[in-house]
Tab-separated table of C-alpha atoms in Angstrom:
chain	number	residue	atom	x	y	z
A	1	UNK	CA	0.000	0.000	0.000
A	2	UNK	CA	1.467	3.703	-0.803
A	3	UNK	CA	0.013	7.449	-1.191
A	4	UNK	CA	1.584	7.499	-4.407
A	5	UNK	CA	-0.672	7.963	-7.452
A	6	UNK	CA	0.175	6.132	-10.305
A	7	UNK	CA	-1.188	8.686	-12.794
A	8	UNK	CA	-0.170	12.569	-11.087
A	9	UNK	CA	3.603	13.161	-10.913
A	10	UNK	CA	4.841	13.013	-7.496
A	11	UNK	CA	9.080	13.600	-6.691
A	12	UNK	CA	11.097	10.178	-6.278
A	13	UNK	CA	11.809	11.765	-2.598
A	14	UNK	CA	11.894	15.345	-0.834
A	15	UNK	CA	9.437	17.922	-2.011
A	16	UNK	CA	8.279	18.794	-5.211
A	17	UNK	CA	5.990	22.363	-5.324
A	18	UNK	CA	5.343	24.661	-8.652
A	19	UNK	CA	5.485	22.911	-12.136
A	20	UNK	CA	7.838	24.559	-14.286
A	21	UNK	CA	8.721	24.503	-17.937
A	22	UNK	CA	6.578	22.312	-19.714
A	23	UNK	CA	7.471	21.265	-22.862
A	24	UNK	CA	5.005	19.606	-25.657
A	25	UNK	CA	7.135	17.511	-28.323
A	26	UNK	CA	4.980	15.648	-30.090
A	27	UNK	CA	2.737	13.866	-28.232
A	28	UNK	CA	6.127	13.703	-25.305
A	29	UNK	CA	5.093	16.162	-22.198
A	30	UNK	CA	8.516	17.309	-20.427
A	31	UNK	CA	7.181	18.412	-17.151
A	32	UNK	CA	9.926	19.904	-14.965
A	33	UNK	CA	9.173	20.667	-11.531
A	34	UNK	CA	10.815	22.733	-8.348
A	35	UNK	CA	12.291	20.042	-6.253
A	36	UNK	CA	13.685	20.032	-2.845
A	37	UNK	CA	15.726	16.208	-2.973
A	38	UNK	CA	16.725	16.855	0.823
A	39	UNK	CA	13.340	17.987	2.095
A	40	UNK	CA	12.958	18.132	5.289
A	41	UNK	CA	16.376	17.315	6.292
A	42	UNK	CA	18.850	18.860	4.246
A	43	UNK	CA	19.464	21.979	3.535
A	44	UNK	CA	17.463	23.401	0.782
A	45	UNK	CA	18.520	23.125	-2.757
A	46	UNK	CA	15.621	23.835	-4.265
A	47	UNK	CA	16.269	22.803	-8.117
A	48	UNK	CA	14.181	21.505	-11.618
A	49	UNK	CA	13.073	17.425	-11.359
A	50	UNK	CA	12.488	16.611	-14.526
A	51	UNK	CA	9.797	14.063	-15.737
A	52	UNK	CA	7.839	13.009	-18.897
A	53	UNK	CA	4.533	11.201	-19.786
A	54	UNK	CA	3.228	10.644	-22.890
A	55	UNK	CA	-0.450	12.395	-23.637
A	56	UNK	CA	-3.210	9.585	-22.735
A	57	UNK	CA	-0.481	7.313	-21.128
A	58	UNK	CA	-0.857	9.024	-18.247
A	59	UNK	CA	2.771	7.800	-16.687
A	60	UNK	CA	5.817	9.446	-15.729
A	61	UNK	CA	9.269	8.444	-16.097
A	62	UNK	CA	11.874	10.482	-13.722
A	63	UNK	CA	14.689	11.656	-15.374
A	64	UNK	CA	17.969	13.360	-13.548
A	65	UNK	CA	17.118	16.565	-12.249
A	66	UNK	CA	17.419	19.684	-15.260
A	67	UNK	CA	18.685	22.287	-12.466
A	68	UNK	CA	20.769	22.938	-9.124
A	69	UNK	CA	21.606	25.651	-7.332
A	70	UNK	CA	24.946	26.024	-8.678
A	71	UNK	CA	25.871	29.298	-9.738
A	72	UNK	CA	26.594	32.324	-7.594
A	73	UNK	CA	23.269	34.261	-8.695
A	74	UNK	CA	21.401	30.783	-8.144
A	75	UNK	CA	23.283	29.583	-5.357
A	76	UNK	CA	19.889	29.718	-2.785
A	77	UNK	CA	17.653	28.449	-5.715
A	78	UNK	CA	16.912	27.739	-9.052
A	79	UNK	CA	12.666	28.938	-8.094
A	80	UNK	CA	9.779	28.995	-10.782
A	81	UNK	CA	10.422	29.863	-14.850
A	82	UNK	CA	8.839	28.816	-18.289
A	83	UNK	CA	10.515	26.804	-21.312
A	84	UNK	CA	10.772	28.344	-25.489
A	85	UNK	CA	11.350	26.126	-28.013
A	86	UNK	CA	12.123	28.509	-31.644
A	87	UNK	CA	14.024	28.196	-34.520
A	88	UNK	CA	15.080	24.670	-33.290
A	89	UNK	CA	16.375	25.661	-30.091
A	90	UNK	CA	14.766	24.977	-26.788
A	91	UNK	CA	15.750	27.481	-23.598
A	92	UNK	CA	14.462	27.771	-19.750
A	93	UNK	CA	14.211	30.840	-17.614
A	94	UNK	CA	13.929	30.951	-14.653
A	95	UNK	CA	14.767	33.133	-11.504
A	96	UNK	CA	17.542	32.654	-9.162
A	97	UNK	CA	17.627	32.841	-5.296
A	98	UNK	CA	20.009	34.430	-2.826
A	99	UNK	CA	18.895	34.368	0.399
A	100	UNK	CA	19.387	37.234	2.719
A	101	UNK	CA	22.141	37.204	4.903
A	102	UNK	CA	23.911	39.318	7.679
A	103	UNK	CA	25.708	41.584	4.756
A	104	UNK	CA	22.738	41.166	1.478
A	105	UNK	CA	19.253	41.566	0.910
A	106	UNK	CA	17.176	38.708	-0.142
A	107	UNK	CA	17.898	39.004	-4.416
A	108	UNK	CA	16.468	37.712	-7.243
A	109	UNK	CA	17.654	37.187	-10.918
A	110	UNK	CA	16.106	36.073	-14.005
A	111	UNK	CA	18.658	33.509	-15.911
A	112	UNK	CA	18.362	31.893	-19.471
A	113	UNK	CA	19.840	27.644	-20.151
A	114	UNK	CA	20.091	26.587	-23.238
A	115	UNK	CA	19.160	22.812	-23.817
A	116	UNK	CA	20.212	20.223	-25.844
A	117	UNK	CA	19.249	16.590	-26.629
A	118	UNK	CA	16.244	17.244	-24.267
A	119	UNK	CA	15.036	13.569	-25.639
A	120	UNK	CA	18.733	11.849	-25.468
A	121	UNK	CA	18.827	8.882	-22.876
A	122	UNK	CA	19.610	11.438	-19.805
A	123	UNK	CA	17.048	14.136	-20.676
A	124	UNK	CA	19.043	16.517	-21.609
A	125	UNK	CA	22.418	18.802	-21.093
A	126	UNK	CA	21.743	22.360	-19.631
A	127	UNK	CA	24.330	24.908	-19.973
A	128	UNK	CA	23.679	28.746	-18.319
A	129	UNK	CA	24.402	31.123	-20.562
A	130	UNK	CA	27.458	32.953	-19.725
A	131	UNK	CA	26.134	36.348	-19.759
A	132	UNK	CA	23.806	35.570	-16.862
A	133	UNK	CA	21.746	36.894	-15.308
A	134	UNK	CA	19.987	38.664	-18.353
A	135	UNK	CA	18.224	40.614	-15.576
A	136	UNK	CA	19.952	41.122	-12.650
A	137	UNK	CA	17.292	42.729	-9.826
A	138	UNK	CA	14.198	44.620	-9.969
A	139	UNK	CA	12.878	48.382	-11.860
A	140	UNK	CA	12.662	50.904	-9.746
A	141	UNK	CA	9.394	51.188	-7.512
A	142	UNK	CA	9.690	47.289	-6.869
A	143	UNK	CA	11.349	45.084	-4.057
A	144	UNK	CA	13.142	41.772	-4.708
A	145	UNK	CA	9.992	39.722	-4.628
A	146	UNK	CA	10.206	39.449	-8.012
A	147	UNK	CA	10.328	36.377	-9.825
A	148	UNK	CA	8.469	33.506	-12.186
A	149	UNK	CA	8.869	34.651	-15.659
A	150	UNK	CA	6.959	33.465	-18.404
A	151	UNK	CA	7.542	34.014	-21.947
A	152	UNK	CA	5.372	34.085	-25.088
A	153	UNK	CA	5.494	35.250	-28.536
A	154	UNK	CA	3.497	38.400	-29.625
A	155	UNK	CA	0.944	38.454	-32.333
A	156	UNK	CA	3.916	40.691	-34.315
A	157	UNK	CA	6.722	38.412	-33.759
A	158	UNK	CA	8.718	40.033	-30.441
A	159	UNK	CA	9.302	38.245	-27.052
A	160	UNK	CA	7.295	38.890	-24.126
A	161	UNK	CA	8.778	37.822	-20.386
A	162	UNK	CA	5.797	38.395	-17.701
A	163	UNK	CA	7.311	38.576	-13.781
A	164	UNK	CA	5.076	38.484	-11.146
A	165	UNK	CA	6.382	41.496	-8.807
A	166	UNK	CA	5.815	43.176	-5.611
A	167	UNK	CA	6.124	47.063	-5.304
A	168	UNK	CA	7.291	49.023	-3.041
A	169	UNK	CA	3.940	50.113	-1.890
A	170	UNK	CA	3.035	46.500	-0.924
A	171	UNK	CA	0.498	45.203	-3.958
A	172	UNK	CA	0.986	42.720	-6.539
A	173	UNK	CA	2.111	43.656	-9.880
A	174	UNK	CA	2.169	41.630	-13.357
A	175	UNK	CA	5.858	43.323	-14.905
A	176	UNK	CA	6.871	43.014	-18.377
A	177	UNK	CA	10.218	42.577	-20.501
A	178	UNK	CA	10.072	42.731	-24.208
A	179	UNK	CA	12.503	41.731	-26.673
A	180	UNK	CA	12.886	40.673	-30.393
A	181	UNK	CA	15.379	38.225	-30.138
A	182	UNK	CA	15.229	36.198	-27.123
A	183	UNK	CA	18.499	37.271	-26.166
A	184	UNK	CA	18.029	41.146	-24.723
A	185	UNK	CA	15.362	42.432	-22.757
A	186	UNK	CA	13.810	45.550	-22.307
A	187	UNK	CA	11.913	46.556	-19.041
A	188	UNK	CA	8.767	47.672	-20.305
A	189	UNK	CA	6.718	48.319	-17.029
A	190	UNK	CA	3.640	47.063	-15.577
A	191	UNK	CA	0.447	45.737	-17.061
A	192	UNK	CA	-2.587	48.498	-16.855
A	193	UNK	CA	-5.733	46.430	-16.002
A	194	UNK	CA	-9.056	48.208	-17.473
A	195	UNK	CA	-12.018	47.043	-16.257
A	196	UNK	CA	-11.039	45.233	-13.281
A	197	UNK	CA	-13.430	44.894	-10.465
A	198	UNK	CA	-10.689	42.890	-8.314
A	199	UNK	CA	-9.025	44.368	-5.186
A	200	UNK	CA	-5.454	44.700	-7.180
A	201	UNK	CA	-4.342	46.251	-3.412
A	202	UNK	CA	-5.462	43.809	-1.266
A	203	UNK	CA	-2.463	41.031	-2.135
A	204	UNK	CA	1.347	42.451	-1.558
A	205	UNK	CA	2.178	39.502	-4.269
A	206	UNK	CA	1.676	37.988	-7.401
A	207	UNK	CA	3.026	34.821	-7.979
A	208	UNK	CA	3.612	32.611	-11.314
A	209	UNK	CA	2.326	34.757	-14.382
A	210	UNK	CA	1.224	33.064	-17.205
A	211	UNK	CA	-0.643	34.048	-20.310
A	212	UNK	CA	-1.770	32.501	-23.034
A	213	UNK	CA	-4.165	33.058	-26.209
A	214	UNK	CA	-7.039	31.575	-26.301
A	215	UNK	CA	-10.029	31.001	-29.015
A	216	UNK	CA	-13.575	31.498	-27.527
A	217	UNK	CA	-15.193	28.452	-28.932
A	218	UNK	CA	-18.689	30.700	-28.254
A	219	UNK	CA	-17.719	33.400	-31.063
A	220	UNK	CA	-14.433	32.369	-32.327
A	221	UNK	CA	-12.574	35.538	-31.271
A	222	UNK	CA	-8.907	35.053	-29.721
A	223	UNK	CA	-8.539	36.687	-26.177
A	224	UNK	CA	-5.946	36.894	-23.763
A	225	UNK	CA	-5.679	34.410	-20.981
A	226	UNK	CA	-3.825	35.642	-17.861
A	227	UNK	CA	-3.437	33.646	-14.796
A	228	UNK	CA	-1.810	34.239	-11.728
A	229	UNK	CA	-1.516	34.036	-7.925
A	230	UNK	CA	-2.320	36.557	-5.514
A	231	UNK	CA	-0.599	35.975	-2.190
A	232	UNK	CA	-2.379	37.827	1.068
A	233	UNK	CA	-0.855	37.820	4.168
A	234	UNK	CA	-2.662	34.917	5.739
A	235	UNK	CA	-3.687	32.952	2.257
A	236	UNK	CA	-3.087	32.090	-1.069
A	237	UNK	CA	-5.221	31.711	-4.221
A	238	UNK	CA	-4.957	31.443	-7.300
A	239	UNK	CA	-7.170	32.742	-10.943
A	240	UNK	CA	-7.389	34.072	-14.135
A	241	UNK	CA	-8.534	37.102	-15.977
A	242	UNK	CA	-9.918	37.240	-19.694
A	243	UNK	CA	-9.614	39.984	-22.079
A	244	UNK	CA	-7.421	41.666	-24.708
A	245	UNK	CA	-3.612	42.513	-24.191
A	246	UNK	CA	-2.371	45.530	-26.396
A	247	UNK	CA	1.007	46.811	-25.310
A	248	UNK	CA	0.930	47.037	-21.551
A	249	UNK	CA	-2.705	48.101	-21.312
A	250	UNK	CA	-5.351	44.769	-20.502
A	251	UNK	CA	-8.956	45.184	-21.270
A	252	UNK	CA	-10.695	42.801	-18.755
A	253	UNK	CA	-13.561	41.187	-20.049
A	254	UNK	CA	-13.698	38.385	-17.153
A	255	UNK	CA	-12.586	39.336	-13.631
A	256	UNK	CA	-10.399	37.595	-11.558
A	257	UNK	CA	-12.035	33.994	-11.150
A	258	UNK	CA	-10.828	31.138	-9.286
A	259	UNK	CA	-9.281	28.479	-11.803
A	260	UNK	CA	-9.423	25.579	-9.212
A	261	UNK	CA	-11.484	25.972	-5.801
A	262	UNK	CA	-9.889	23.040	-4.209
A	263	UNK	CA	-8.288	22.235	-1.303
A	264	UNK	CA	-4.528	22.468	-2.600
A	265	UNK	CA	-4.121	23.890	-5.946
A	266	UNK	CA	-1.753	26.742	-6.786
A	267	UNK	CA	1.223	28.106	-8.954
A	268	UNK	CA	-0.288	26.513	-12.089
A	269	UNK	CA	2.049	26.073	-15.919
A	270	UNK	CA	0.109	26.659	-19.092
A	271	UNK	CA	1.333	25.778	-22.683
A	272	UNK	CA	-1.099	26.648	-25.812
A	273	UNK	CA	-2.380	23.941	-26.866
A	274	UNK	CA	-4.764	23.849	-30.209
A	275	UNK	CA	-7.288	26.630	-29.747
A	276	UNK	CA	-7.038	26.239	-25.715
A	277	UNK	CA	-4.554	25.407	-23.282
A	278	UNK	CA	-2.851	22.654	-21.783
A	279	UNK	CA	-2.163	22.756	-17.807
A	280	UNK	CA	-0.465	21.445	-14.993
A	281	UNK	CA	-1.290	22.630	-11.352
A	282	UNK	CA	0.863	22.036	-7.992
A	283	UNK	CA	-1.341	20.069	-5.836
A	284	UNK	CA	-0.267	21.817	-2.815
A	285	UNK	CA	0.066	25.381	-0.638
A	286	UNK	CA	3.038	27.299	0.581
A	287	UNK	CA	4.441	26.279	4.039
A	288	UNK	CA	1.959	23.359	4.133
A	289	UNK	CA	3.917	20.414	4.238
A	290	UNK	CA	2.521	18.221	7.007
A	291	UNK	CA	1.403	15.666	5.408
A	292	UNK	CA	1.301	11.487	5.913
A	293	UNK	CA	3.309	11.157	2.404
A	294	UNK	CA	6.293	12.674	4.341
A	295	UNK	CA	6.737	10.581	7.478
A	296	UNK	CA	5.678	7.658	5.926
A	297	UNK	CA	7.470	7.575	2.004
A	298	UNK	CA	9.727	10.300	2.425
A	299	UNK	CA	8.063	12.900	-0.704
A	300	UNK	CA	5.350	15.493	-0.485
A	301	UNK	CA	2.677	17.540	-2.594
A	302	UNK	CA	1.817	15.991	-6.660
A	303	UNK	CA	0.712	18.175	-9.861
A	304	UNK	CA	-2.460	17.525	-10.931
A	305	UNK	CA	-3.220	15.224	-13.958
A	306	UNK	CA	-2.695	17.193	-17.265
A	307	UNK	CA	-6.203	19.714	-18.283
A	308	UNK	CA	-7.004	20.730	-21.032
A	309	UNK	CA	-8.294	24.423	-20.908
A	310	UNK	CA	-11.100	25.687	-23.440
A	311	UNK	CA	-12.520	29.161	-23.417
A	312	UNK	CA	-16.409	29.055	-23.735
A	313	UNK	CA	-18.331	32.487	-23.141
A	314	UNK	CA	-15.053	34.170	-21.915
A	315	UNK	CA	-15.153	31.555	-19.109
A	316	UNK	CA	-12.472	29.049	-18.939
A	317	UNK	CA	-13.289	25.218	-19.037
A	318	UNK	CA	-11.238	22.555	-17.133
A	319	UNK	CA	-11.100	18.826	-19.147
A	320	UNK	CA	-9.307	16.655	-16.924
A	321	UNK	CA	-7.269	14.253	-19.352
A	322	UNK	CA	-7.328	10.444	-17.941
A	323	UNK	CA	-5.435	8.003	-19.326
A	324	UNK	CA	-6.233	5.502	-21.932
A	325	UNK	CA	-6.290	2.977	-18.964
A	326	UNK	CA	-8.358	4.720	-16.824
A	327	UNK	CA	-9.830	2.079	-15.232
A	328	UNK	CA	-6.654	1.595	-13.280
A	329	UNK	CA	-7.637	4.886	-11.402
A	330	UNK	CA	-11.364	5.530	-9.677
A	331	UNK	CA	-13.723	7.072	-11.782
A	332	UNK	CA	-17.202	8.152	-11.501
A	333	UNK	CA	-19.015	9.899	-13.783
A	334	UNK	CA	-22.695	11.197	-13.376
A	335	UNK	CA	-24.866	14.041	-15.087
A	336	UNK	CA	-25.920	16.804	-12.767
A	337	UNK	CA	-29.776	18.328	-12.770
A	338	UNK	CA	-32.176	19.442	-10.501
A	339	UNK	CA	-32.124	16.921	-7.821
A	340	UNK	CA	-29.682	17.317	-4.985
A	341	UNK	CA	-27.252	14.371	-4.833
A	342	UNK	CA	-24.029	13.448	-3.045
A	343	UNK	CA	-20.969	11.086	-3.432
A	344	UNK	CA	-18.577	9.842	-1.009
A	345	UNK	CA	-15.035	8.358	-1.837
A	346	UNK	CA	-14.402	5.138	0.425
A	347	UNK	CA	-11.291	2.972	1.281
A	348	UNK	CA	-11.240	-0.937	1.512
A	349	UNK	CA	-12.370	-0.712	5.014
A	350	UNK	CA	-14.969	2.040	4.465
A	351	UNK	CA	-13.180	5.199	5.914
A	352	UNK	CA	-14.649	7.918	3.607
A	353	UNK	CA	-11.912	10.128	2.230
A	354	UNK	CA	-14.269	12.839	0.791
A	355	UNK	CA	-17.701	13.721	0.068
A	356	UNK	CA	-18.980	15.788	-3.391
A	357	UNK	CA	-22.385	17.215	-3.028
A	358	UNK	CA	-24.747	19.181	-5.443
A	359	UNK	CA	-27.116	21.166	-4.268
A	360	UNK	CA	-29.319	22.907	-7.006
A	361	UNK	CA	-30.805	26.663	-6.527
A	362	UNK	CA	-34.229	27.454	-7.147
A	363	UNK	CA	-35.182	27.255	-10.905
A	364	UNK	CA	-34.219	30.619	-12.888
A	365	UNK	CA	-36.226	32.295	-15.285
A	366	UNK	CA	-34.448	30.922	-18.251
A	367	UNK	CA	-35.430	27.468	-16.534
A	368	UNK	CA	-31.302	26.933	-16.942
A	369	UNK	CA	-30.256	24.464	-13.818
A	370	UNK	CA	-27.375	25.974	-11.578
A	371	UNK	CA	-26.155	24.767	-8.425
A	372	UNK	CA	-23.576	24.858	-5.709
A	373	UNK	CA	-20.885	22.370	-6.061
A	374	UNK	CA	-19.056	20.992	-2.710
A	375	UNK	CA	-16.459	19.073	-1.686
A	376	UNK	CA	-15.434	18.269	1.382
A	377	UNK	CA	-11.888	16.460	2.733
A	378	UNK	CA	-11.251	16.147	6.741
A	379	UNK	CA	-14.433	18.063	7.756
A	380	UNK	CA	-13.437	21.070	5.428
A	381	UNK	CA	-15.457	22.336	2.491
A	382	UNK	CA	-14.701	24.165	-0.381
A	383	UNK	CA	-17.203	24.689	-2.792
A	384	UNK	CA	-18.328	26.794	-6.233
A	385	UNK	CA	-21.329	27.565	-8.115
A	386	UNK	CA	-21.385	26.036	-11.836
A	387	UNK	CA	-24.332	24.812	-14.411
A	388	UNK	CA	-25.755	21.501	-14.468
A	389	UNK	CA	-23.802	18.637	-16.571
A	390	UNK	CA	-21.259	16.065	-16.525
A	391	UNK	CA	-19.742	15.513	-12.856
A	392	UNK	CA	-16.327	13.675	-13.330
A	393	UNK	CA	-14.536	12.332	-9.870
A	394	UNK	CA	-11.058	10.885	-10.061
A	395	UNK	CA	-9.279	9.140	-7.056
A	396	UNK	CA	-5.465	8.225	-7.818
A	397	UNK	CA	-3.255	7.631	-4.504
A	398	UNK	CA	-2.929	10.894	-2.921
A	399	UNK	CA	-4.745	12.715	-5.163
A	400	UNK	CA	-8.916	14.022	-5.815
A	401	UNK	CA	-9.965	15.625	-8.450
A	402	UNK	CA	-13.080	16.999	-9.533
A	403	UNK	CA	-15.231	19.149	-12.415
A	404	UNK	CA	-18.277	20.051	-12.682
A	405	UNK	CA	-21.007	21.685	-14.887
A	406	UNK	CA	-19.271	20.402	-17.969
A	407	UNK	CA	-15.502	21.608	-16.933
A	408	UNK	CA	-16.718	24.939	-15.444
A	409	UNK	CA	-15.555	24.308	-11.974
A	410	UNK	CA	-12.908	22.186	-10.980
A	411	UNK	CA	-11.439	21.062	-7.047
A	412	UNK	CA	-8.092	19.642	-6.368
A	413	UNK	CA	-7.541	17.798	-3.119
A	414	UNK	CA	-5.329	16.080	-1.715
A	415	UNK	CA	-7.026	12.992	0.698
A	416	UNK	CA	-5.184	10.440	2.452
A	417	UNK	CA	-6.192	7.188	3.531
A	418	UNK	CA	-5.824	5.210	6.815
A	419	UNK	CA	-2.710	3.281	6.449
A	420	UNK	CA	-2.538	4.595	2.855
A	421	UNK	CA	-5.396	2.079	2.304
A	422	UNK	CA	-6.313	1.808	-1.564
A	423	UNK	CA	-9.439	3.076	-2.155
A	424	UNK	CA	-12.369	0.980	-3.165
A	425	UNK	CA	-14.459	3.728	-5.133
A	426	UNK	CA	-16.962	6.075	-4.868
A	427	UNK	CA	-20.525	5.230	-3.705
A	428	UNK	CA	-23.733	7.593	-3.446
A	429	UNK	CA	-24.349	9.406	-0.362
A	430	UNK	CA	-27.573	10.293	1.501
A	431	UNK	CA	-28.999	11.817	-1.804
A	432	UNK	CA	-28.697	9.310	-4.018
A	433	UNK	CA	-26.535	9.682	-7.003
């Protein structure tokens, strides 16, 4: 018996947090995460695992970690970045870490590796470019919580690097770099949101930019995707916003929305993938590491399984993609309406693990059915409003997910087991399902 899924990607040992890089080559998925091989009892050398799965496989292979913290402007951390493959040539960013000591500030960097034979038998060689870092510190008006970049092509052809910033005033920022080459960068500034409804003020940090283009399969137009992670000073969260990205001004169309309203889901990767996105989320929080898979295997926290993302109505869709043998994993699958019904996940000795629950609202005048959405792991509930339709719940070691209303809500959890017992399924609760 083991927490281990068989089907999320989990770290051989120590901790694994924010996914990083990933990298679509064919139908090959290079998934690099931020790994911790010591965790807990080493000292941190937070670094890049590196693992691929092949799309509908659903399995991992480990390969040797991509990163270390080698390099003097690295030498605390190689933290959170995003991967370009152009012209035949694939390169990482990501930030670097110095910790603060007795005679430095806490500093950040923003570094460029180039790769090569990223599908030889060792996964890789990854050499830092000599002229690192490419941006050394922060623009003026910002501290040195400043890191995570992301980088995407422009509709014109030039290089855009998002980094999720702090200011000096103590609110989250999205900052941007341009360049036409991939090689220099110019500090542009921040983005100017228009239209948005969301307390920009009330987080001092966001976290893990990314953004993406994305074809609204209601009218066909191509809008810009931009998630992110507000940090608060007791919480996390993370969301997107929807709308149109001209220079550094963003037209909101959608407000901030949760993309996952799970238990443990943050710092999520996104890669373009056909008229949507593909996605991999961290199944777990900052500073919340206290968990069974620790004490009793020695690794903690799993990314989700890959999503697919879809943009319907300016509103982003989750499609959870299960293997091809799914049926090694729990599964249930129902059709939501305007009944209330629950679901519980059990073990092999009946311990239940977690307990979805619709509960429709009143009927509408459009006669459309919408509902609230729960689910509920160790006596805690988290829970979202969505449309009736397809209810998919997934059970794979460790891991729970869930969507609802067709994809329009989704819940990550993470759900453990007596004795890491394996779980028998899901059966229907007090309302039946």
């Amino acid at each position: 018996m083991t927490y281990r899924p068989k089907f999320h990607l989990s770290p051989p040992q120590g901790r694994l947090n924010d996914p990083n890089g990933l990298t679509l080559i064919g139908d090959e998925l290079h998934v690099f995460y931020q790994h911790d091989p010591a965790f807990p009892h080493g000292r941190r050398r937070t670094g890049w695992g590196h693992a691929v799965t092949r799309l509908g496989s659903g399995e991992y292979y480990h390969l040797p970690d991509a990163l270390y913290p080698d390099f003097p402007y690295d030498a605390d951390g190689c933290f959170s970045g995003s991967s370009v493959v152009h012209d035949g040539r694939m390169r990482l960013f990501y930030t670097g870490n110095l910790d603060a000591d007795a005679e430095h500030e806490h500093r950040t960097s923003q570094n460029v590796v180039e790769v090569e034979d990223i599908q030889g038998p060792l996964g890789g060689t990854y050499l830092r470019r000599a002229d690192n870092p490419i941006i050394n510190g922060f623009p003026e008006g910002f501290t040195s919580d400043f890191r995570d970049p992301h980088v995407t092509q422009a509709a014109d052809g030039s290089w855009r690097m998002l980094i999720g910033a702090r200011s000096e005033s103590n609110t989250g920022a999205v900052v941007v770099y341009t360049s036409d080459d991939l090689e220099s960068w110019e500090y542009a500034g921040p983005i100017e949101f228009v239209g948005l409804d969301y307390n920009t003020a009330s987080a001092h940090m966001w976290e893990c930019p990314n953004l993406v283009s994305m074809t609204d399969q209601s009218t066909g137009e191509e809008l810009d995707v931009l998630v992110f992670c507000p940090q608060f000073a007791d919480s996390d969260e993370c969301g997107y916003i929807v709308g149109r990205l001209d220079g550094l001004r963003f037209e909101v169309i959608t407000d901030f929305t949760p993309l996952d309203y799970g238990h443990q889901f943050y710092a999520p990767q996104l890669i373009s993938f056909g008229p949507g996105a593909l996605m991999l989320g961290w199944m777990g929080l900052p500073a919340r590491d206290d968990t069974p898979t620790l004490a009793a295997e020695g690794w903690v926290h799993q990314l989700t399984l890959p999503r697919e993302l879809s943009l319907i109505d300016a509103t982003v869709h989750t499609t959870l993609r299960l293997p091809h043998n799914e049926g090694e994993m729990v599964v249930w699958r129902s059709e939501l309406g305007a009944e209330p019904r629950s679901v519980e996940l059990v073990d092999v000795d009946g311990y239940v693990g977690a307990t979805v629950a619709w509960a429709p609202h009143p009927a509408g005048p459009t006669g459309a059915v919408r509902g609230t959405l729960s689910v509920t792991v160790d006596g805690f509930m988290r829970w979202a409003d969505c449309a009736a339709g397809e209810l998919v719940c997934t059970a794979d070691g460790a891991a729970l997910e869930v969507t609802g209303g067709g994809g329009e809500v989704a819940f990550s959890s993470a759900v453990f087991a007596p004795d890491a017992n394996e779980w028998a399924g899901f059966r229907a609760g007090e309302s039946a399902m």
